[in-house]
Amino acid sequence: MVEQRTGVGVLGLGLMGGSLLRRLAAAGFAAVGWDADPPTGSLAATAGLTVAPSLADLVSASSTVFVAVPLPALQDVFESVAAVAQGQLVVSDLSSVKQPVRALAGRHGFAFVGGHPMAGSAESGFAASDAGMLEGCRWVLTLDEETDLAAWLGVAATVTALGCQVVPTTSAEHDVAVARISHLPHLLAGVLVAAAGQDPLALSLAADSFRDATRVTATRPELVAQMCAANAGALAPEVAATVSRLVASGDALRQPDELVRLFAAAQAVRRAWPPKTPVEQWLPADGDLRQKLLGAGNAGGHVARVTRDGVLVRTPETA
Amino acid sequence: MVEQRTGVGVLGLGLMGGSLLRRLAAAGFAAVGWDADPPTGSLAATAGLTVAPSLADLVSASSTVFVAVPLPALQDVFESVAAVAQGQLVVSDLSSVKQPVRALAGRHGFAFVGGHPMAGSAESGFAASDAGMLEGCRWVLTLDEETDLAAWLGVAATVTALGCQVVPTTSAEHDVAVARISHLPHLLAGVLVAAAGQDPLALSLAADSFRDATRVTATRPELVAQMCAANAGALAPEVAATVSRLVASGDALRQPDELVRLFAAAQAVRRAWPPKTPVEQWLPADGDLRQKLLGAGNAGGHVARVTRDGVLVRTPETA
């Protein structure tokens, strides 16, 4: 089930791709990188990493290629990879939205497994890359109806071998989840800053709660806008639901009991976070595996290990 | 102008009052505390602080009394203080809203100067009190049309002697400012948690941006609800404005350029925060002082020192 083939390629050596290539190399994989920007490739080579002379060389040296380029570049890169791919190539990506990438990848001949490591930093570029950034992070791998399960397990084996926790879910469910926990915080931080932005008195009184609630504005505006716009389909309904909740909170200002209830409910959820995953379960490689993986991911669980015979999952409770 | 009279009283020895009494004592003030809860008073005495045997004893020993009780208790405490006050007593408070407190205090005979130290912690009670909590914090002292300027300067002299930065502003402007930078963050954290609260997948993927944006939910729900409800007059219009901004952000998801503009504007404001106050200005004690103080506070400045002859203010630019 787990294919032990030669190379793992990383296409694009910015913050995420650079960090992944470093971590693959450190874990003993035959890892090779390439970047469309030659100085970036030189930086990586100087850092002791193996860099292919061309995209075609990278693809021919790899059984799995992780594409780590910005969203707007994905279409061209997928086409370039497909044009030189031979035999059974598995392609994954590291983008923050999955439905739009799934639509792009489906047009090509390679086996595609959408990916999203839940890691990052406010910086960008290879110079900021760091193998430690991916340490123990959750890493979504999408398991859609058209996804090849063997390809999925192969990518999951690589990612778990890097010490990351693989979260199986569908592209659609991923996009709703990240709208809620990543894109919405950016939008809310934006409106919160706007409320105080023209008020020097307010800004001079602002302290920890303002600091924490707006820290995420440090991310590059172009990157955040791109991420949110690409996920507009899943994000727009979440914004609408949040508007309704905020209107309800405003109404509750005249009903202190209701207000206590709202804050207490939020506190209870937040105190139980991050969720613990105390239940270990071995899922044998049988006909039910796909559904069981999705059940584990959607219950808040993850895959900790992949072998030829099956998969070890950890969940909050028995899925 | 600065009255050097005997005692400074602190009425209520919870987190804030306890911290203030500790800091006053450490700064060499003849500071005396009292709490309606005898075990709390004993705790304070055991900590080496001077504790009065009764509220009446505290008031008679003090020229200035800081009232540090929860909002719902303020009315009774003001009445009890007024009933035993003799001569020129100045009363200040430490509550997070100022218009409602101003309305309560105005019914009594003492000179009132509303206060709000921008400091705190998620804990509560004397056991959590700490003189260091007030170190260098901004401390609003309200300067309303009915406020006695000499009383205001006296309280400001005490607060600046504790190493805090006094921000002069009106009760109404204070309440709008804290709605923007303190109460709104609580409401937004609540709706953000609610968006992910029923979604185990989302909670399992949540990382730093969710953590930071929701940290404030650790505060006691009853306290936050009380604070927000008491400031409903100023907070409700801010919630409405935020709803409009959030709707606009949702609309911008289909216009990436507009989205970039929104995030870039938020980033610019946040990067310039906290504001620097490089301009030092000496304001002599003349007829314009009240307006100049308000101008400095509303420009993002603060009072750093108070003497008989005037006041040293620090502002972002010449007010």
XYZ file of C-alpha atoms in Angstrom:
638
model
C 0.000 0.000 0.000
C 2.731 2.442 0.897
C 4.904 2.900 -2.151
C 8.583 3.224 -1.391
C 9.782 4.842 -4.586
C 12.713 7.052 -5.187
C 12.280 10.766 -4.973
C 10.032 13.309 -3.354
C 9.975 16.624 -5.194
C 9.132 20.058 -3.874
C 8.192 22.566 -6.526
C 8.458 26.116 -5.273
C 10.934 26.955 -2.505
C 9.365 29.856 -0.639
C 8.514 29.773 3.055
C 6.371 26.617 2.879
C 8.189 24.729 0.109
C 11.578 25.580 1.566
C 10.514 24.387 5.004
C 9.103 21.159 3.548
C 12.262 20.432 1.516
C 14.422 21.000 4.602
C 12.246 18.678 6.670
C 12.160 15.948 3.995
C 15.948 16.071 3.691
C 16.386 15.988 7.453
C 14.087 12.928 7.638
C 16.238 11.061 5.111
C 14.020 11.282 2.052
C 15.610 11.505 -1.398
C 14.237 15.019 -1.632
C 14.791 17.380 -4.512
C 13.565 20.933 -4.970
C 13.177 23.443 -7.749
C 12.056 27.052 -7.984
C 11.162 29.150 -11.022
C 13.336 31.896 -9.556
C 16.998 30.849 -10.032
C 18.394 32.902 -7.089
C 15.917 31.104 -4.803
C 17.185 27.769 -6.114
C 20.765 28.887 -5.437
C 19.877 29.858 -1.883
C 18.441 26.374 -1.331
C 21.509 24.700 -2.835
C 23.766 26.810 -0.646
C 21.713 25.608 2.334
C 22.814 22.059 1.415
C 19.582 20.965 -0.269
C 19.377 19.093 -3.577
C 18.050 21.352 -6.306
C 17.068 20.048 -9.760
C 18.298 21.946 -12.840
C 14.775 22.195 -14.265
C 11.124 21.457 -13.525
C 11.297 18.483 -15.893
C 14.313 17.084 -14.025
C 12.491 17.451 -10.737
C 9.402 15.643 -12.032
C 11.377 12.786 -13.593
C 13.309 12.274 -10.341
C 10.150 12.116 -8.201
C 7.319 9.693 -7.551
C 5.529 12.374 -5.525
C 5.679 16.114 -6.158
C 4.515 18.671 -3.587
C 3.582 21.880 -5.401
C 4.228 24.846 -3.111
C 3.525 27.871 -5.274
C 1.085 30.763 -4.731
C -2.509 30.093 -5.771
C -2.445 32.235 -8.933
C 0.541 30.234 -10.234
C -0.990 26.798 -9.635
C -2.736 26.398 -12.983
C 0.426 27.001 -15.022
C 2.510 24.782 -12.766
C 0.018 21.899 -12.927
C 0.111 22.174 -16.731
C 3.906 22.197 -16.795
C 4.074 19.175 -14.505
C 1.474 17.246 -16.532
C 3.359 18.001 -19.737
C 6.518 16.245 -18.545
C 5.014 13.580 -16.229
C 5.615 9.959 -17.132
C 4.186 6.874 -15.422
C 2.390 7.054 -12.110
C 3.017 10.493 -10.660
C 1.311 11.664 -7.475
C 0.911 15.419 -7.054
C -0.022 17.197 -3.834
C -0.173 20.873 -2.962
C 0.132 23.116 0.106
C -2.541 25.723 -0.635
C -4.911 27.173 1.913
C -8.073 26.395 -0.102
C -8.956 23.050 -1.604
C -12.103 23.174 -3.771
C -10.591 25.597 -6.342
C -7.340 23.588 -6.436
C -9.265 20.335 -6.814
C -11.026 21.836 -9.849
C -7.694 22.839 -11.412
C -5.941 19.539 -10.690
C -8.776 17.387 -12.015
C -8.033 18.438 -15.574
C -4.697 16.631 -15.636
C -3.523 13.011 -15.807
C -1.626 12.744 -12.522
C -3.103 11.405 -9.293
C -3.912 14.399 -7.104
C -4.108 14.597 -3.314
C -4.916 18.085 -2.051
C -2.933 19.168 0.975
C -2.825 21.978 3.516
C -0.298 22.057 6.353
C -1.663 24.184 9.209
C 1.593 26.025 9.746
C 3.122 29.259 8.624
C 4.598 32.524 9.744
C 4.137 36.189 8.998
C 7.338 36.091 6.932
C 7.806 34.736 3.436
C 10.500 33.468 1.095
C 13.150 30.743 1.346
C 15.216 32.852 3.746
C 12.432 32.472 6.323
C 12.019 28.721 5.767
C 12.584 26.417 8.706
C 12.109 22.661 9.061
C 10.887 23.256 12.604
C 7.900 25.268 11.380
C 6.168 22.026 10.364
C 6.956 20.226 13.641
C 3.892 18.298 14.790
C 1.457 20.381 12.743
C -1.914 19.202 11.472
C -1.768 18.595 7.729
C -5.013 18.195 5.821
C -4.988 15.687 2.966
C -8.220 15.716 0.990
C -10.024 12.481 0.348
C -12.654 13.299 -2.249
C -14.728 10.791 -4.178
C -12.297 10.847 -7.124
C -9.166 10.632 -4.927
C -7.076 7.481 -5.429
C -6.858 5.892 -1.970
C -3.443 4.334 -2.618
C -2.063 7.719 -3.699
C -3.623 9.308 -0.598
C -2.026 6.716 1.691
C 1.337 7.246 0.009
C 1.261 10.997 0.629
C -0.038 10.391 4.154
C 2.881 8.008 4.819
C 5.354 10.714 3.757
C 3.676 13.453 5.779
C 3.359 11.336 8.953
C 7.015 10.317 8.539
C 7.787 14.045 8.888
C 6.117 14.028 12.312
C 2.958 15.759 11.120
C -0.637 14.742 11.901
C -2.651 13.990 8.773
C -6.277 15.125 8.855
C -8.454 13.323 6.273
C -11.437 15.321 5.044
C -13.132 16.393 1.837
C -12.171 19.543 -0.033
C -15.579 21.078 0.669
C -15.441 20.387 4.407
C -11.866 21.683 4.585
C -12.857 24.954 2.976
C -15.702 25.560 5.441
C -13.442 24.694 8.385
C -10.655 27.094 7.373
C -13.199 29.800 6.611
C -14.241 29.507 10.255
C -10.867 29.290 11.973
C -8.535 31.164 9.656
C -10.229 33.441 7.118
C -12.922 34.775 9.436
C -10.311 35.807 12.064
C -8.589 37.894 9.379
C -11.837 39.636 8.406
C -12.799 40.243 12.045
C -9.357 41.626 12.885
C -9.752 43.982 9.928
C -13.110 45.364 11.067
C -11.893 45.623 14.653
C -8.914 47.755 13.639
C -11.220 49.853 11.461
C -13.454 50.592 14.483
C -10.539 52.222 16.333
C -8.483 53.335 13.349
C -9.605 56.969 13.293
C -9.713 57.379 17.075
C -6.340 58.302 18.644
C -7.852 58.175 22.142
C -9.066 54.605 21.592
C -5.710 53.528 20.149
C -3.884 55.061 23.109
C -6.079 53.091 25.545
C -5.911 49.795 23.655
C -4.150 47.016 25.519
C -3.863 43.228 25.499
C -7.317 42.342 24.183
C -6.841 44.651 21.176
C -3.268 43.413 20.689
C -4.252 39.737 20.616
C -7.392 40.218 18.533
C -5.532 42.109 15.798
C -2.164 40.333 15.726
C -3.101 38.501 12.535
C -3.086 41.785 10.582
C 0.700 41.327 10.367
C 0.215 38.856 7.488
C 0.788 40.256 3.978
C -2.489 41.872 2.813
C -2.141 40.501 -0.727
C -1.744 36.961 0.602
C -4.736 37.204 2.936
C -6.920 38.799 0.266
C -5.979 36.076 -2.212
C -6.710 33.354 0.335
C -10.083 34.827 1.315
C -11.140 35.566 -2.259
C -10.191 32.060 -3.382
C -12.399 30.655 -0.639
C -15.284 33.074 -1.267
C -17.691 30.202 -1.906
C -17.260 28.771 1.596
C -16.413 32.031 3.345
C -19.352 34.192 2.254
C -21.971 32.070 4.097
C -19.757 32.082 7.215
C -19.533 35.879 7.054
C -23.327 36.047 6.759
C -23.766 33.731 9.767
C -21.283 35.828 11.736
C -23.153 39.021 10.867
C -26.330 37.413 12.261
C -24.522 36.367 15.447
C -23.084 39.849 15.881
C -26.520 41.438 15.446
C -27.826 39.008 18.095
C -24.970 39.987 20.434
C -25.880 43.633 19.950
C -29.506 42.874 20.790
C -28.356 40.985 23.900
C -26.742 44.149 25.308
C -30.165 44.952 26.767
C -30.557 41.401 28.137
C -27.604 40.767 30.462
C -28.629 37.131 31.140
C -28.495 36.345 27.435
C -25.134 38.104 27.232
C -23.736 35.988 30.081
C -24.982 32.874 28.285
C -23.203 33.898 25.051
C -19.887 34.609 26.766
C -20.111 31.472 28.923
C -20.776 29.311 25.847
C -17.755 30.799 24.075
C -15.581 30.282 27.133
C -16.623 26.619 27.426
C -15.717 25.899 23.791
C -12.425 27.776 24.033
C -11.428 26.055 27.285
C -11.905 22.646 25.658
C -9.561 23.747 22.854
C -7.221 22.471 21.501
C -9.062 19.130 21.488
C -7.326 16.110 22.958
C -7.189 12.900 20.913
C -6.814 10.167 23.548
C -8.380 7.304 21.561
C -5.957 5.300 19.405
C -7.489 3.051 16.820
C -5.982 0.811 14.189
C -7.847 0.903 10.896
C -7.036 -2.120 8.721
C -6.674 -1.609 4.986
C -10.082 -2.961 4.031
C -13.097 -1.773 2.080
C -14.289 0.587 4.799
C -11.038 2.496 5.154
C -12.040 5.561 3.138
C -15.209 6.194 5.155
C -13.454 5.484 8.444
C -10.693 7.953 7.609
C -13.236 10.655 6.778
C -15.137 9.877 9.976
C -11.973 10.252 12.045
C -11.012 13.565 10.413
C -14.445 15.092 10.728
C -14.606 14.065 14.396
C -11.459 16.095 15.079
C -9.034 13.175 14.729
C -5.946 12.542 12.647
C -3.751 9.855 11.141
C -0.569 9.356 13.139
C 1.021 6.495 11.183
C 0.598 4.634 7.888
C 1.892 1.110 7.151
C 1.258 -1.525 4.506
C -1.449 -3.099 6.639
C -3.389 -0.105 7.768
C -3.512 3.221 9.484
C -3.237 4.373 13.104
C -5.740 7.125 13.922
C -6.113 9.235 17.059
C -9.520 10.692 17.794
C -11.268 12.598 20.614
C -13.551 9.575 21.039
C -14.280 6.400 19.107
C -15.401 7.542 15.667
C -2.975 72.957 43.316
C -1.761 69.546 44.384
C -3.163 68.847 47.807
C -0.813 66.984 50.081
C -3.250 65.687 52.642
C -3.046 62.661 54.808
C -4.563 59.456 53.582
C -5.499 57.751 50.372
C -8.217 55.159 50.807
C -8.998 52.144 48.682
C -12.484 50.780 49.132
C -12.793 47.214 47.857
C -9.734 44.961 47.864
C -10.261 42.608 44.942
C -7.861 42.295 42.030
C -7.852 46.002 41.139
C -8.277 47.539 44.596
C -5.759 45.152 46.118
C -3.221 45.964 43.412
C -3.797 49.701 43.862
C -3.429 49.514 47.657
C -0.191 47.544 47.301
C 1.174 50.086 44.828
C 0.156 53.094 46.931
C 1.851 51.555 49.986
C 4.975 50.733 48.002
C 5.113 54.343 46.735
C 5.051 55.689 50.306
C 1.466 56.952 50.464
C -0.410 56.794 53.770
C -2.681 54.241 52.165
C -5.509 52.454 53.902
C -7.896 49.837 52.556
C -11.180 48.269 53.503
C -13.354 45.503 52.082
C -16.953 44.569 52.873
C -15.782 40.959 53.071
C -13.854 40.552 56.369
C -11.690 37.577 55.189
C -10.521 39.718 52.251
C -9.557 42.487 54.687
C -7.640 39.935 56.773
C -5.779 38.723 53.690
C -4.731 42.308 52.947
C -3.632 42.894 56.558
C -1.623 39.677 56.489
C 0.052 40.976 53.332
C 1.304 43.919 55.432
C -1.209 46.493 54.235
C -3.092 48.920 56.477
C -6.749 47.941 56.720
C -9.376 50.183 58.352
C -11.822 48.593 60.822
C -14.827 50.047 58.968
C -15.868 51.997 55.901
C -16.414 55.068 58.078
C -12.889 54.776 59.491
C -11.461 54.502 55.985
C -13.347 57.606 54.791
C -12.391 59.708 57.807
C -8.716 58.762 57.365
C -8.656 59.734 53.684
C -8.669 62.887 51.599
C -9.108 60.786 48.467
C -10.974 57.489 48.229
C -10.623 55.140 45.270
C -13.736 52.979 45.050
C -12.823 49.610 43.543
C -16.023 47.589 43.756
C -17.998 45.846 41.012
C -20.393 48.064 39.051
C -23.606 46.728 40.625
C -22.270 47.609 44.105
C -21.245 51.188 43.237
C -24.542 52.886 44.042
C -24.702 51.499 47.595
C -21.031 52.243 48.219
C -21.319 55.835 46.999
C -24.264 56.300 49.360
C -22.371 54.802 52.287
C -19.348 57.005 51.576
C -21.474 60.153 51.234
C -23.252 59.369 54.502
C -19.996 59.469 56.505
C -17.983 61.996 54.461
C -16.921 65.193 56.173
C -15.162 68.184 54.652
C -13.662 68.069 51.184
C -13.566 64.464 50.110
C -12.496 63.459 46.602
C -13.846 60.157 45.312
C -12.570 58.294 42.271
C -13.436 54.861 40.898
C -11.827 52.134 38.792
C -14.791 50.984 36.709
C -14.647 50.123 33.039
C -17.517 52.447 32.036
C -17.799 56.093 32.950
C -21.126 57.629 31.868
C -23.249 55.370 34.122
C -20.851 55.926 37.051
C -20.879 59.671 36.459
C -24.671 59.598 36.705
C -24.519 57.710 40.018
C -21.770 59.855 41.550
C -23.388 63.144 40.620
C -26.135 62.605 43.180
C -23.754 62.956 46.105
C -21.859 65.753 47.803
C -18.281 64.622 47.269
C -16.050 65.784 44.419
C -15.991 62.968 41.882
C -13.277 62.132 39.339
C -14.099 59.051 37.266
C -11.175 56.721 36.675
C -10.307 53.652 34.649
C -6.868 52.027 34.800
C -6.242 50.089 31.574
C -4.860 47.060 33.367
C -6.186 43.762 34.587
C -5.850 40.047 34.369
C -8.098 37.075 33.766
C -7.976 36.317 37.504
C -9.858 38.048 40.277
C -9.757 38.575 44.040
C -7.138 39.933 46.428
C -5.065 36.758 46.114
C -4.388 37.692 42.467
C -3.561 41.329 43.232
C -0.125 42.603 42.295
C 1.363 46.088 42.446
C 3.214 45.333 39.204
C -0.065 44.939 37.296
C -0.449 48.740 37.242
C 3.150 49.381 36.166
C 3.187 52.108 33.504
C -0.441 51.594 32.521
C -2.693 54.229 30.985
C -5.237 55.461 33.516
C -8.207 57.457 32.306
C -9.387 60.264 34.591
C -12.570 61.879 33.340
C -12.737 65.620 32.988
C -16.398 66.422 32.449
C -17.956 69.873 32.547
C -18.958 69.444 36.199
C -15.577 67.983 37.263
C -13.643 70.111 39.774
C -10.275 70.756 38.123
C -8.389 70.958 41.426
C -9.823 67.585 42.472
C -8.899 66.162 39.068
C -5.318 67.422 39.375
C -5.066 65.947 42.876
C -6.095 62.486 41.695
C -3.840 62.855 38.645
C -0.904 63.715 40.924
C -1.486 60.527 42.930
C -1.880 58.323 39.860
C 1.193 59.727 38.083
C 3.169 59.287 41.322
C 2.386 55.568 40.958
C 4.119 55.565 37.567
C 0.903 55.485 35.556
C 0.031 57.656 32.547
C -3.086 59.731 33.094
C -5.351 60.120 30.064
C -7.734 63.087 30.353
C -10.986 62.705 28.454
C -14.737 63.037 28.937
C -16.903 60.191 30.218
C -18.739 60.015 26.880
C -15.544 59.837 24.817
C -14.053 57.248 27.172
C -17.085 55.002 26.780
C -16.919 55.092 22.973
C -13.179 54.404 23.039
C -13.426 51.364 25.325
C -16.396 50.059 23.331
C -14.041 50.027 20.343
C -10.895 48.556 21.879
C -12.181 46.423 24.724
C -15.883 45.529 24.570
C -16.040 44.922 20.821
C -13.084 42.467 20.987
C -15.044 40.435 23.557
C -18.154 40.332 21.349
C -16.113 39.446 18.239
C -14.226 36.695 20.070
C -17.594 35.302 21.134
C -19.015 35.153 17.604
C -15.758 33.733 16.268
C -15.811 30.860 18.744
C -19.483 30.302 17.910
C -18.614 29.921 14.210
C -16.338 26.955 14.950
C -17.980 25.731 18.145
C -20.016 22.902 16.628
C -17.360 21.844 14.113
C -14.782 19.374 15.538
C -12.847 19.409 12.240
C -12.494 23.195 12.363
C -11.447 23.136 16.024
C -8.838 20.462 15.261
C -7.349 22.620 12.484
C -7.429 25.895 14.435
C -4.010 27.338 15.165
C -2.392 30.633 16.157
C -4.843 33.040 14.515
C -7.781 31.372 16.282
C -5.831 31.175 19.531
C -4.966 34.876 19.556
C -8.358 36.081 18.359
C -10.217 34.181 21.099
C -7.837 34.487 24.051
C -10.040 37.126 25.658
C -12.806 34.546 26.240
C -10.822 33.530 29.344
C -12.296 36.511 31.224
C -15.208 35.716 33.549
C -18.433 35.773 31.468
C -20.411 37.557 34.205
C -17.826 40.325 34.371
C -17.692 40.828 30.605
C -21.467 40.765 30.279
C -21.812 43.329 33.062
C -19.176 45.563 31.463
C -20.751 45.374 27.991
C -24.317 45.816 29.254
C -23.318 48.823 31.365
C -21.830 50.410 28.251
C -24.732 49.491 25.969
C -25.337 53.133 25.085
C -21.899 53.565 23.537
C -21.403 49.953 22.464
C -24.605 49.377 20.478
C -23.722 51.947 17.755
C -20.217 50.447 17.515
C -21.697 46.974 17.041
C -23.951 48.362 14.310
C -20.986 50.031 12.569
C -19.021 46.786 12.828
C -21.899 44.828 11.317
C -21.854 47.232 8.354
C -18.094 46.836 7.968
C -18.359 43.063 8.112
C -21.085 43.064 5.463
C -18.807 45.233 3.307
C -15.927 42.786 3.831
C -18.194 39.952 2.732
C -19.132 41.902 -0.414
C -15.439 42.536 -1.087
C -14.756 38.783 -1.344
C -15.739 39.117 -5.003
C -13.507 42.191 -5.458
C -9.952 41.164 -4.535
C -8.552 44.698 -4.999
C -10.990 46.069 -2.452
C -10.094 43.217 -0.117
C -6.377 44.021 -0.405
C -7.175 47.661 0.372
C -9.128 46.681 3.518
C -6.379 44.409 4.850
C -3.630 46.898 3.971
C -5.465 49.702 5.778
C -5.842 47.525 8.894
C -2.177 46.545 8.749
C -1.064 50.183 8.494
C -3.083 51.188 11.578
C -1.937 48.171 13.566
C 1.736 48.692 12.645
C 1.578 52.265 13.951
C 0.232 50.898 17.250
C 0.916 51.408 20.115
C 1.248 55.128 19.380
C 4.469 56.871 20.361
C 4.240 60.107 22.337
C 7.491 61.913 21.533
C 6.274 65.478 22.114
C 6.679 66.746 25.690
C 4.803 69.878 26.559
C 4.468 71.829 29.777
C 0.948 73.104 30.369
C 0.889 75.929 32.922
C -1.969 76.078 35.415
C -3.913 78.822 33.674
C -7.422 79.282 32.369
C -6.907 77.109 29.301
C -5.701 74.062 31.198
C -8.959 72.098 31.087
C -9.305 72.366 27.307
C -5.614 71.663 26.733
C -5.780 68.538 28.879
C -8.790 67.264 26.933
C -7.033 68.081 23.662
C -3.975 66.100 24.715
C -6.010 63.070 25.815
C -8.141 62.968 22.696
C -5.027 63.246 20.523
C -3.675 60.044 22.098
C -1.531 61.781 24.711
C -1.291 61.546 28.478
C -0.243 63.421 31.599
C 3.125 62.225 32.884
C 3.574 64.547 35.852
C 1.583 67.052 37.944
C 3.067 69.850 40.056
C 1.751 72.988 41.732
C 2.594 75.022 38.657
C 1.252 72.875 35.914
C 1.225 69.610 34.106
C 3.660 67.752 31.848
C 1.912 66.097 28.899
C 3.278 63.744 26.263
C 1.497 63.622 22.930
C 2.000 62.021 19.496
C 2.323 65.542 18.080
C 1.708 69.070 19.302
C -1.922 69.138 20.349
